[in-house]
Amino acid sequence: MTSRLKKITSLWITTVLLLFVISIILGITMRFNQAEVIRLSPITFYTDMTVHGLTMIGIWFVAGMAAVNFIMERYVKTSKFVNILALVLTVVGVLMFWASTFIGKFHAGWTFLYPLPFKVMWSAWATPLFLYSLAVLAVGWLIWCISLIAAMLKKYSITQVFAWQYFKKGPKEETPPFILISMITLVGIVTCLITAIVLVVLLFAEYYSKGTFVNDALLMKNLTYFFGHAIANEMLYLGLAVIYEMFAEISGRPKWKTTWYVSLAWNCTLFFILTAFFHHLYMDFVQPEGLQILGQLASYLASLPAAGVTVFSIVVAVYRTKINWTLANLLFFIGVMGWVVGGLGAVIDATISNNFVLHNTLWVPAHFHTYNAMGNVLFSLGFFYWFSVNFSNSRHSEKLSALKLFLLIVGGIGFLAAFYIGGADSIPRRYSNYPAEFVHAKTLALIGGVFASIYLIGILIFFVNITRRCVKILFSQSA
Amino acid sequence: MHYSILLFFLIVAVISISVFVYVFLTSKQSDNNTTGMANPLQKRFWFILILLVILGIFASVTIPKSPYYLFADEQPKAVVHVAAMQFNFFMSDSAIDPKMPKGEDSITFNTNELVEFRVTSLDVNHGFAIYNASNKLIAQTQAMPGYVNRLRFKFKEPGTYHIFCLEYCGMAHQLMRTTFTVK
């Protein structure tokens, strides 16, 4: 493992954690505004909302990518130049995006659903700057993904990298689960990033045509959610690739191996994840009914490989087995639990007849915050913790572990419960202030904000400890 | 409040969390002599099969209840045209002119009569969400520029129903609303 890769990974971790703390504060500010504890103008609220959403998606995507890139070096040689280029383009893209929002007041939401970006309610330059920031991020990440795929294909054949040899009896070559999952995930990410680039090109085409070219709203919505759904889910799978590699190692257990059912599950996942996005368009009744039904079936079927293979494997690995429990593998284990609970909320909402009364209520942020804040974040924190302790020659500091976990779990449950109850109570999402009809909305927002603050305290302790160790790695002579 | 959905979620979430906690506790009590799960492959097979059957039952029960099939074989008694526009809803018995949108001051339906809402947008995407007198979301569709979504519904209870926009549409999204009456 080269010291340069450790330094780049340390930089990624520090950047992600810093942006995470800022984004949580924006989230808490929104909940307190909804509770009327503080007063923001609606424009400031929706600007915060746009920054919070896209920054969170971006940082947890790159967190998974940085972890996958670091571990992939165990199997194949990856490009340090591309890794740094991705970091530079991510920082540049985020700064451009923040300029368009914080200065230009662009506030079309992180999904920038067409044609909202063109109904300018902000500085006129903010729309093109926002679109250019997306282009910078998408191109940087696309180059990174393609570089990692190319690195794997230099060593493994197509059959091997997708682990198709396990469908025959007595496979001669082995494919590590990490390589299989990384490949499946990166192919999915490349597909969704190409879609994002098509989307941005279509938006630019309309922007520069001065009214002579107009996009189709239904097509744009399909493209938007294909991209948005895929990236939000694929970033979780990057975290799972890390777990497949690291859980057994950290636990002092034999390394996991690919089998025919692991291969089958992950190959199916690629298909399901790219077709489940139709569930975002259930309430667009003009969408062909066949695609709506496909959306529900793909959403249901996506849970089979996830639960039957990944979750079951974690259960098998832990059940009645002596494990060296550390903060890292505990975070992985609790993260899988959070992913399962969020997945249950998602499957409920992916049922068309439920979506009829849940779509765009607080149920939506409820379920995706569950598998992000209590799932994906914990996957990455587990990796960050292991990485920073392992390579900074620090003594294991498990003193605050129980406190950190307590704050994350208690804060997380309270903050999510306020969302779920609000969703079942039909309270709309993305409202800067609640109309008087929603009698419980303000109280729930207050409860959500208070518990999210408890979660933030837990994250701040992680931030201080991990960043301190990462800075040590960054400035060490031989990391 | 959609209690049944929340209750169902809570039950399955608590069961799942209990399994994880139990599995964790068995690990904490294990030593080098304990031997993990017996026949994991067989158990995995049964787990996936049971899950598949449960999901199959759920899909076959819920898909026919999808809003696309609501009252599909009946003729609507009332047709209402809805045009959403930042940050208003126009509702009218007759077609709405996109250049000069105008709606009725008040819209009234009878209980149990089949109403068809023909919903579109004159600018960005909006939501058209119907809340009953207890402020419970009972039906919705999207208002999309260039398309008309047809939502059919029968209102069983008389009273004032609220419409809220449920698709984020800009800085006054939270103020975008209207009402109709069922007598």
XYZ file of C-alpha atoms in Angstrom:
662
model
C 0.000 0.000 0.000
C 1.640 3.241 -1.072
C 1.889 6.120 1.347
C 0.548 8.446 -1.371
C -2.751 6.537 -1.480
C -3.013 6.728 2.310
C -2.484 10.475 2.183
C -5.105 10.947 -0.572
C -7.567 8.770 1.372
C -6.884 10.852 4.513
C -7.682 13.986 2.536
C -10.938 12.462 1.282
C -11.951 11.454 4.810
C -11.192 14.893 6.264
C -13.066 16.649 3.442
C -16.091 14.362 3.739
C -16.358 14.732 7.517
C -16.012 18.510 7.400
C -18.721 18.814 4.725
C -20.866 16.328 6.660
C -20.829 18.452 9.824
C -21.777 21.575 7.800
C -24.581 19.695 6.012
C -26.014 18.300 9.265
C -26.078 21.830 10.702
C -28.041 22.959 7.616
C -30.463 20.046 8.139
C -30.990 20.900 11.811
C -31.486 24.575 10.875
C -34.296 23.499 8.512
C -36.058 21.452 11.204
C -35.796 24.314 13.728
C -37.190 26.730 11.136
C -40.139 24.388 10.549
C -40.595 24.279 14.337
C -40.533 28.116 14.309
C -37.721 28.151 16.862
C -35.758 30.248 14.366
C -37.029 32.275 11.423
C -35.490 31.978 7.957
C -36.948 33.429 4.788
C -38.389 30.708 2.531
C -35.621 31.471 -0.007
C -32.928 30.854 2.625
C -34.705 27.674 3.741
C -34.953 26.251 0.218
C -31.362 27.279 -0.534
C -30.252 25.361 2.590
C -32.394 22.430 1.490
C -30.752 22.360 -1.951
C -27.245 22.549 -0.443
C -28.044 19.947 2.240
C -29.399 17.418 -0.290
C -26.764 17.605 -2.990
C -23.815 17.935 -0.590
C -24.960 14.868 1.366
C -25.426 12.787 -1.788
C -22.045 13.938 -3.080
C -20.008 13.355 0.065
C -21.335 9.892 0.860
C -20.838 8.886 -2.745
C -17.194 10.012 -2.718
C -16.704 8.527 0.762
C -17.696 5.108 -0.614
C -15.570 5.634 -3.719
C -12.482 6.655 -1.690
C -12.857 3.575 0.532
C -13.351 1.275 -2.472
C -10.353 2.835 -4.251
C -8.190 2.332 -1.152
C -9.141 -1.323 -0.717
C -8.965 -2.053 -4.458
C -5.217 -1.371 -4.311
C -4.943 -4.734 -2.500
C -5.969 -6.482 -5.724
C -5.049 -4.190 -8.624
C -2.993 -1.062 -9.207
C -5.178 2.050 -9.237
C -4.296 5.483 -10.591
C -3.294 7.974 -7.880
C -3.473 10.763 -10.444
C -7.149 10.037 -11.205
C -7.877 9.757 -7.471
C -6.402 13.237 -6.869
C -8.085 14.602 -10.004
C -11.450 13.357 -8.676
C -10.747 15.052 -5.334
C -9.830 18.348 -7.015
C -12.875 18.245 -9.330
C -15.140 17.348 -6.379
C -13.885 20.331 -4.356
C -14.142 22.649 -7.392
C -17.631 21.300 -8.220
C -18.839 21.740 -4.631
C -17.447 25.300 -4.462
C -19.170 26.205 -7.765
C -22.397 24.631 -6.492
C -22.164 26.486 -3.181
C -21.526 29.771 -5.043
C -24.667 29.196 -7.132
C -26.703 28.516 -3.996
C -25.255 30.544 -1.104
C -24.409 33.601 -3.262
C -26.715 33.203 -6.289
C -29.600 31.824 -4.141
C -30.328 29.005 -6.603
C -32.888 26.839 -4.800
C -34.442 24.310 -7.193
C -33.734 21.388 -4.828
C -31.008 18.766 -5.276
C -33.170 16.952 -7.830
C -33.397 20.209 -9.906
C -36.559 18.812 -11.481
C -37.073 20.225 -14.969
C -38.267 22.906 -15.708
C -37.815 24.438 -12.223
C -34.147 25.476 -12.827
C -35.378 27.703 -15.667
C -38.074 29.507 -13.638
C -35.486 31.887 -12.306
C -36.279 33.070 -8.765
C -32.601 33.776 -8.050
C -29.606 35.511 -9.721
C -29.726 34.740 -13.453
C -26.107 33.460 -13.471
C -26.854 30.921 -10.734
C -28.659 28.481 -13.067
C -25.781 28.016 -15.571
C -23.258 27.944 -12.708
C -25.287 25.209 -10.992
C -25.427 23.202 -14.237
C -21.682 23.660 -14.793
C -21.004 22.505 -11.235
C -22.990 19.334 -11.940
C -21.016 18.802 -15.147
C -17.700 19.173 -13.272
C -18.797 16.681 -10.593
C -20.222 14.181 -13.108
C -17.142 14.270 -15.367
C -14.721 13.961 -12.413
C -16.615 11.016 -10.948
C -17.079 9.354 -14.339
C -13.319 9.452 -15.013
C -12.730 7.984 -11.534
C -15.219 5.128 -12.061
C -13.920 4.278 -15.536
C -10.336 4.324 -14.250
C -11.228 1.818 -11.476
C -13.153 -0.411 -13.917
C -10.177 -0.335 -16.323
C -7.811 -1.234 -13.464
C -9.929 -4.306 -12.632
C -10.263 -5.352 -16.274
C -6.472 -5.321 -16.654
C -6.284 -8.203 -14.200
C -9.670 -9.941 -14.427
C -11.579 -11.065 -17.534
C -15.203 -9.954 -18.025
C -16.402 -13.397 -16.884
C -14.227 -13.219 -13.765
C -14.998 -9.654 -12.804
C -18.745 -10.395 -12.871
C -18.083 -13.807 -11.236
C -20.004 -15.670 -13.948
C -17.646 -18.675 -13.656
C -19.507 -19.613 -10.437
C -22.557 -20.572 -12.514
C -20.563 -23.574 -13.814
C -19.536 -26.545 -11.687
C -16.043 -26.385 -10.159
C -14.994 -22.817 -11.024
C -11.248 -22.695 -11.625
C -10.611 -19.041 -10.881
C -11.678 -17.075 -7.848
C -13.265 -13.632 -7.855
C -13.018 -11.857 -4.500
C -16.483 -10.600 -3.422
C -15.007 -7.111 -3.168
C -14.059 -7.126 -6.867
C -17.488 -8.474 -7.925
C -19.446 -5.911 -5.876
C -17.175 -3.034 -6.892
C -17.601 -3.931 -10.570
C -21.393 -4.293 -10.364
C -21.646 -1.007 -8.441
C -19.262 0.927 -10.684
C -21.125 -0.191 -13.826
C -24.351 1.061 -12.232
C -22.683 4.357 -11.294
C -21.261 4.849 -14.799
C -24.759 4.308 -16.205
C -26.280 6.868 -13.874
C -23.481 9.419 -14.380
C -23.856 9.156 -18.159
C -27.584 9.793 -17.624
C -26.689 12.837 -15.509
C -24.497 14.152 -18.308
C -27.314 13.603 -20.866
C -29.649 15.454 -18.507
C -27.264 18.385 -18.128
C -26.690 18.512 -21.922
C -30.478 18.608 -22.513
C -30.838 21.376 -19.911
C -28.006 23.357 -21.522
C -29.562 22.807 -24.973
C -32.777 24.440 -23.788
C -30.948 27.163 -21.854
C -28.818 28.271 -24.807
C -31.546 27.797 -27.451
C -33.385 30.851 -26.054
C -36.787 29.193 -26.348
C -36.392 27.422 -29.704
C -35.842 24.025 -28.025
C -38.073 22.807 -25.211
C -37.600 19.521 -23.348
C -40.279 16.957 -22.561
C -41.149 17.098 -18.841
C -41.922 13.365 -18.514
C -38.693 12.293 -20.209
C -36.709 14.711 -18.026
C -38.389 13.378 -14.889
C -37.527 9.796 -15.864
C -33.904 10.779 -16.525
C -33.700 12.778 -13.273
C -34.924 9.914 -11.118
C -32.942 7.283 -12.983
C -29.864 9.303 -12.034
C -31.015 10.313 -8.537
C -32.311 6.896 -7.490
C -29.325 5.019 -8.878
C -26.661 7.217 -7.283
C -28.410 7.224 -3.895
C -28.524 3.408 -3.920
C -25.200 2.657 -5.566
C -23.371 4.658 -2.887
C -24.783 2.217 -0.346
C -23.402 -0.668 -2.390
C -19.939 0.926 -2.314
C -20.244 0.705 1.465
C -21.317 -2.934 1.196
C -18.241 -3.742 -0.947
C -16.147 -2.414 1.957
C -18.095 -4.558 4.451
C -17.668 -7.739 2.363
C -13.903 -7.095 2.447
C -13.376 -5.709 5.931
C -15.989 -7.229 8.274
C -14.341 -10.640 8.509
C -10.835 -9.157 8.633
C -11.592 -6.741 11.457
C -13.557 -9.447 13.299
C -10.621 -11.873 13.163
C -12.561 -14.345 10.989
C -11.734 -16.119 7.692
C -12.175 -13.959 4.602
C -15.558 -14.172 2.824
C -15.589 -15.988 -0.496
C -17.737 -15.612 -3.590
C -20.223 -18.442 -4.199
C -22.788 -19.000 -6.955
C -25.551 -17.348 -4.945
C -23.432 -14.299 -4.081
C -22.619 -13.920 -7.771
C -26.255 -14.389 -8.818
C -27.509 -11.942 -6.189
C -25.167 -9.147 -7.199
C -25.708 -9.644 -10.927
C -29.487 -9.432 -10.319
C -28.959 -6.326 -8.177
C -27.512 -4.478 -11.163
C -30.728 -5.077 -13.100
C -33.162 -4.341 -10.261
C -31.486 -1.131 -9.181
C -31.616 0.269 -12.700
C -35.354 -0.446 -13.092
C -36.676 0.266 -9.569
C -36.442 4.052 -10.127
C -39.881 3.970 -11.768
C -41.322 4.072 -8.243
C -40.472 7.795 -8.180
C -43.027 8.370 -10.939
C -46.002 6.403 -9.577
C -48.029 9.597 -9.193
C -47.460 10.537 -12.845
C -50.462 8.651 -14.166
C -49.489 9.322 -17.800
C -46.433 7.079 -17.413
C -47.245 3.685 -19.049
C -48.827 1.363 -16.472
C -46.421 -1.441 -17.349
C -43.504 0.680 -16.147
C -45.346 1.499 -12.905
C -45.888 -2.204 -12.169
C -42.283 -2.929 -13.156
C -41.264 -0.247 -10.639
C -43.090 -2.021 -7.800
C -41.887 -5.495 -8.783
C -38.249 -4.364 -9.233
C -38.384 -2.522 -5.887
C -39.684 -5.677 -4.169
C -37.248 -7.985 -5.963
C -34.294 -5.721 -5.156
C -34.834 -6.623 -1.504
C -34.316 -10.363 -2.154
C -30.567 -10.365 -2.965
C -30.030 -7.639 -0.355
C -31.800 -9.508 2.471
C -31.198 -13.088 1.341
C -27.512 -12.734 0.573
C -25.851 -9.669 2.141
C -27.914 -9.319 5.331
C -28.132 -13.082 5.801
C -24.354 -13.355 5.358
C -23.781 -10.819 8.122
C -26.183 -12.749 10.372
C -24.411 -16.053 9.592
C -21.010 -14.402 10.219
C -22.042 -13.184 13.678
C -24.520 -15.791 14.988
C -22.910 -17.868 17.756
C -19.471 -16.847 16.517
C -16.669 -15.369 18.595
C -15.920 -11.966 17.117
C -13.334 -9.333 18.031
C -15.834 -6.527 18.374
C -14.288 -3.120 17.747
C -15.932 0.191 16.989
C -15.362 -0.428 13.258
C -17.200 -3.748 12.912
C -19.888 -2.605 15.372
C -20.552 0.361 13.087
C -20.764 -2.027 10.112
C -23.190 -4.290 11.996
C -25.432 -1.460 13.233
C -25.223 0.104 9.754
C -26.602 -3.076 8.166
C -29.446 -2.986 10.711
C -30.188 0.659 9.776
C -30.074 -0.264 6.100
C -32.632 -3.046 6.705
C -35.021 -0.769 8.634
C -34.709 1.981 5.996
C -35.263 -0.671 3.327
C -38.523 -1.727 5.022
C -39.720 1.888 4.972
C -38.692 2.080 1.311
C -40.536 -1.105 0.301
C -43.685 0.187 2.022
C -43.437 3.426 0.029
C -42.563 1.556 -3.187
C -46.007 -0.101 -3.015
C -48.119 1.946 -5.424
C -51.279 1.896 -3.273
C -49.283 3.155 -0.246
C -47.424 5.714 -2.328
C -50.816 7.198 -3.201
C -51.006 8.507 0.394
C -47.296 8.713 1.287
C -45.650 10.229 -1.787
C -43.833 13.475 -0.939
C -44.882 13.342 2.696
C -42.266 13.146 5.458
C -42.244 9.352 4.954
C -39.827 9.921 2.061
C -37.077 11.698 4.057
C -37.867 9.236 6.883
C -36.837 6.152 4.941
C -33.910 7.601 3.034
C -32.468 9.218 6.154
C -32.730 5.810 7.861
C -30.582 3.981 5.361
C -28.245 6.922 4.973
C -27.800 8.397 8.467
C -28.103 5.014 10.223
C -26.769 2.839 7.380
C -24.412 4.222 4.781
C -22.868 6.830 7.099
C -22.041 4.095 9.614
C -20.479 1.913 6.862
C -18.160 4.782 5.939
C -17.518 5.807 9.563
C -16.497 2.198 10.274
C -13.988 2.365 7.439
C -12.778 5.866 8.422
C -12.267 4.732 12.025
C -10.398 1.544 11.024
C -8.267 3.425 8.480
C -7.327 6.281 10.805
C -6.478 4.035 13.756
C -4.585 1.519 11.616
C -2.361 3.913 9.712
C -1.714 6.691 12.221
C -0.025 4.357 14.715
C -2.488 5.648 17.307
C -3.309 3.598 20.303
C -6.819 2.229 20.042
C -9.017 4.740 21.746
C -12.174 2.818 22.588
C -12.938 4.997 25.611
C -15.596 7.094 23.979
C -16.954 4.280 21.772
C -20.002 3.556 23.889
C -20.823 7.270 24.198
C -20.435 7.846 20.448
C -22.656 4.883 19.574
C -25.202 5.930 22.204
C -25.414 9.473 20.768
C -25.733 8.214 17.179
C -28.380 5.611 18.001
C -30.505 7.713 20.378
C -30.180 10.823 18.214
C -30.825 8.836 15.044
C -33.920 7.026 16.336
C -35.530 10.200 17.724
C -34.806 12.231 14.620
C -36.128 9.490 12.308
C -39.211 8.754 14.447
C -40.300 12.392 14.016
C -40.101 11.918 10.235
C -41.981 8.574 10.176
C -44.778 9.822 12.430
C -44.981 12.985 10.312
C -45.213 10.882 7.140
C -48.024 8.748 8.539
C -49.678 12.011 9.642
C -49.651 13.199 5.978
C -47.295 16.128 6.682
C -45.700 17.287 3.418
C -41.949 17.193 2.920
C -40.025 20.233 1.668
C -42.189 22.862 3.375
C -40.294 25.816 4.866
C -43.252 26.527 7.184
C -46.272 24.411 7.972
C -49.865 25.529 7.379
C -52.044 25.531 10.521
C -53.874 22.369 9.346
C -50.845 20.229 10.232
C -51.260 20.501 13.975
C -48.408 18.159 14.993
C -45.920 19.326 12.355
C -44.114 21.965 14.414
C -43.768 19.746 17.488
C -42.423 16.898 15.375
C -39.970 19.277 13.674
C -38.746 20.413 17.094
C -38.328 16.826 18.302
C -36.533 15.954 15.039
C -34.204 18.957 15.396
C -33.332 18.194 19.031
C -32.557 14.532 18.359
C -30.606 15.414 15.197
C -28.506 17.706 17.421
C -27.741 14.705 19.664
C -26.707 12.766 16.527
C -24.518 15.740 15.541
C -22.681 15.658 18.895
C -21.823 11.991 18.246
C -20.592 12.862 14.744
C -18.515 15.778 16.101
C -16.635 13.411 18.422
C -15.957 11.104 15.438
C -14.944 14.135 13.378
C -12.410 15.382 15.927
C -10.851 11.949 16.578
C -10.727 10.713 12.991
C -9.606 14.029 11.487
C -6.814 14.371 14.041
C -5.501 10.941 13.088
C -5.939 11.607 9.353
C -3.982 14.884 9.619
C -1.215 12.873 11.323
C -1.180 10.441 8.356
C -1.199 13.352 5.921
C 1.896 14.951 7.407
C 3.799 11.790 8.358
C 7.079 11.081 6.574
C 6.272 7.420 5.859
C 2.589 6.714 6.325
C -53.015 9.638 10.434
C -52.367 6.493 8.423
C -51.965 4.400 11.586
C -52.060 1.031 9.808
C -49.003 1.839 7.679
C -47.058 3.185 10.666
C -48.044 0.223 12.830
C -47.058 -2.289 10.150
C -43.694 -0.552 9.732
C -43.082 -0.478 13.493
C -43.857 -4.189 13.855
C -41.516 -5.306 11.044
C -38.810 -2.838 12.150
C -38.933 -4.050 15.770
C -38.805 -7.706 14.633
C -35.782 -6.976 12.410
C -33.942 -5.032 15.109
C -34.688 -7.808 17.652
C -33.121 -10.388 15.326
C -29.969 -8.268 15.013
C -29.754 -7.697 18.770
C -30.283 -11.420 19.443
C -27.619 -12.398 16.890
C -25.209 -9.874 18.441
C -25.852 -11.267 21.940
C -25.186 -14.857 20.769
C -21.827 -13.630 19.459
C -20.965 -11.904 22.746
C -21.671 -15.156 24.622
C -19.613 -17.288 22.227
C -16.156 -18.673 22.772
C -13.763 -20.587 20.538
C -15.821 -23.776 20.961
C -19.135 -22.463 19.641
C -19.791 -23.341 16.045
C -21.872 -20.713 14.303
C -25.065 -21.465 12.412
C -25.802 -25.059 11.407
C -26.751 -25.598 7.725
C -26.645 -21.900 6.770
C -27.179 -22.609 3.062
C -30.418 -24.499 3.735
C -31.654 -21.784 6.089
C -30.748 -19.107 3.542
C -32.773 -20.957 0.893
C -35.856 -21.102 3.140
C -35.455 -17.468 4.182
C -35.353 -16.298 0.542
C -38.275 -18.567 -0.413
C -40.468 -17.311 2.458
C -39.537 -13.706 1.639
C -40.369 -14.286 -2.029
C -43.786 -15.755 -1.126
C -44.560 -12.858 1.254
C -43.552 -10.272 -1.360
C -45.566 -12.157 -4.016
C -48.668 -12.046 -1.804
C -48.129 -8.333 -1.075
C -47.693 -7.531 -4.768
C -50.776 -9.469 -5.850
C -52.921 -7.857 -3.133
C -51.669 -4.274 -3.542
C -51.152 -3.851 -7.301
C -54.901 -4.128 -8.130
C -55.487 -1.335 -5.560
C -53.237 1.050 -7.511
C -54.855 4.426 -8.280
C -54.697 3.775 -12.049
C -57.470 1.196 -11.677
C -59.694 3.229 -9.323
C -63.221 3.302 -10.780
C -61.757 2.635 -14.237
C -64.966 0.953 -15.492
C -67.366 3.701 -14.357
C -68.388 6.946 -16.025
C -67.477 10.016 -13.954
C -70.416 12.177 -12.802
C -68.275 15.297 -12.594
C -65.163 16.326 -14.483
C -62.940 19.062 -13.066
C -60.078 20.644 -14.970
C -57.145 21.603 -12.770
C -54.302 23.850 -13.893
C -51.466 24.350 -11.420
C -49.240 27.375 -11.726
C -46.686 28.920 -9.357
C -48.263 29.267 -6.711
C -51.989 28.701 -7.412
C -54.459 26.047 -8.452
C -57.154 26.895 -11.001
C -60.138 24.521 -10.944
C -62.982 24.706 -13.426
C -65.831 22.619 -14.908
C -64.719 23.695 -18.382
C -61.303 23.546 -20.064
C -58.813 26.156 -18.826
C -57.138 28.509 -21.299
C -53.361 28.258 -20.624
C -52.839 31.867 -21.752
C -55.583 33.331 -19.532
C -56.060 30.754 -16.782
C -59.197 31.255 -14.719
C -60.906 28.997 -12.230
C -64.240 28.844 -10.419
C -64.509 30.590 -7.062
C -65.905 27.470 -5.477
C -66.179 23.834 -6.492
C -68.716 21.477 -4.962
C -69.327 17.740 -5.388
C -71.883 15.365 -3.953
C -70.875 12.542 -1.659
C -70.226 9.226 -3.377
C -70.339 10.674 -6.892
C -67.419 9.764 -9.131
C -65.236 12.807 -9.787
C -62.499 12.925 -12.390
C -59.765 15.540 -11.913
C -57.838 16.338 -15.118
C -54.661 17.783 -13.733
C -51.943 19.653 -15.589
C -49.414 22.393 -14.945
C -48.808 25.628 -16.796
C -45.202 25.995 -15.617
C -43.191 23.606 -13.407
C -44.079 20.259 -11.779
C -46.546 20.542 -8.902
C -48.370 18.078 -6.710
C -52.167 17.852 -6.469
C -52.828 16.257 -3.099
C -56.317 15.960 -1.622
C -56.652 16.121 2.178
C -59.926 15.286 3.922
C -61.547 17.303 6.707
C -59.241 15.623 9.285
C -56.231 16.713 7.214
C -55.390 13.186 6.164
C -53.945 12.711 2.679
C -56.433 10.522 0.781
C -55.468 10.868 -2.899
C -52.923 12.592 -5.099
C -51.453 12.944 -8.548
C -48.764 15.105 -10.103
C -49.368 18.217 -12.177
C -46.859 18.096 -15.016
C -46.407 20.618 -17.839
C -47.475 19.208 -21.211
C -49.389 16.253 -19.721
C -52.802 15.657 -18.156
C -53.063 13.195 -15.259
C -56.576 11.850 -14.659
C -57.392 11.120 -11.026
C -60.761 9.490 -10.220
C -62.152 9.523 -6.706
C -65.399 9.243 -4.690
C -65.690 11.345 -1.545
C -67.639 9.546 1.149
C -67.775 12.267 3.804
C -69.261 15.744 3.358
C -67.037 18.675 4.353
C -64.241 20.969 3.213
C -61.351 19.248 1.462
C -57.968 20.922 1.062
C -55.594 20.640 -1.862
C -51.887 21.122 -1.130
C -48.971 21.142 -3.536
C -46.745 18.180 -2.732
C -44.064 18.643 -5.387
C -41.487 21.279 -4.517
C -42.088 24.151 -6.948
C -40.162 27.152 -5.609
C -40.083 29.701 -2.817
C -43.848 29.858 -2.095
C -44.446 26.093 -2.472
C -45.711 25.859 1.110
C -48.417 28.452 0.393
C -49.837 26.787 -2.723
C -53.290 25.473 -1.817
C -57.005 25.563 -2.536
C -60.215 23.923 -1.302
C -63.396 22.295 -2.544
C -66.589 21.236 -0.815
C -68.384 17.904 -0.671
C -72.024 18.076 0.371
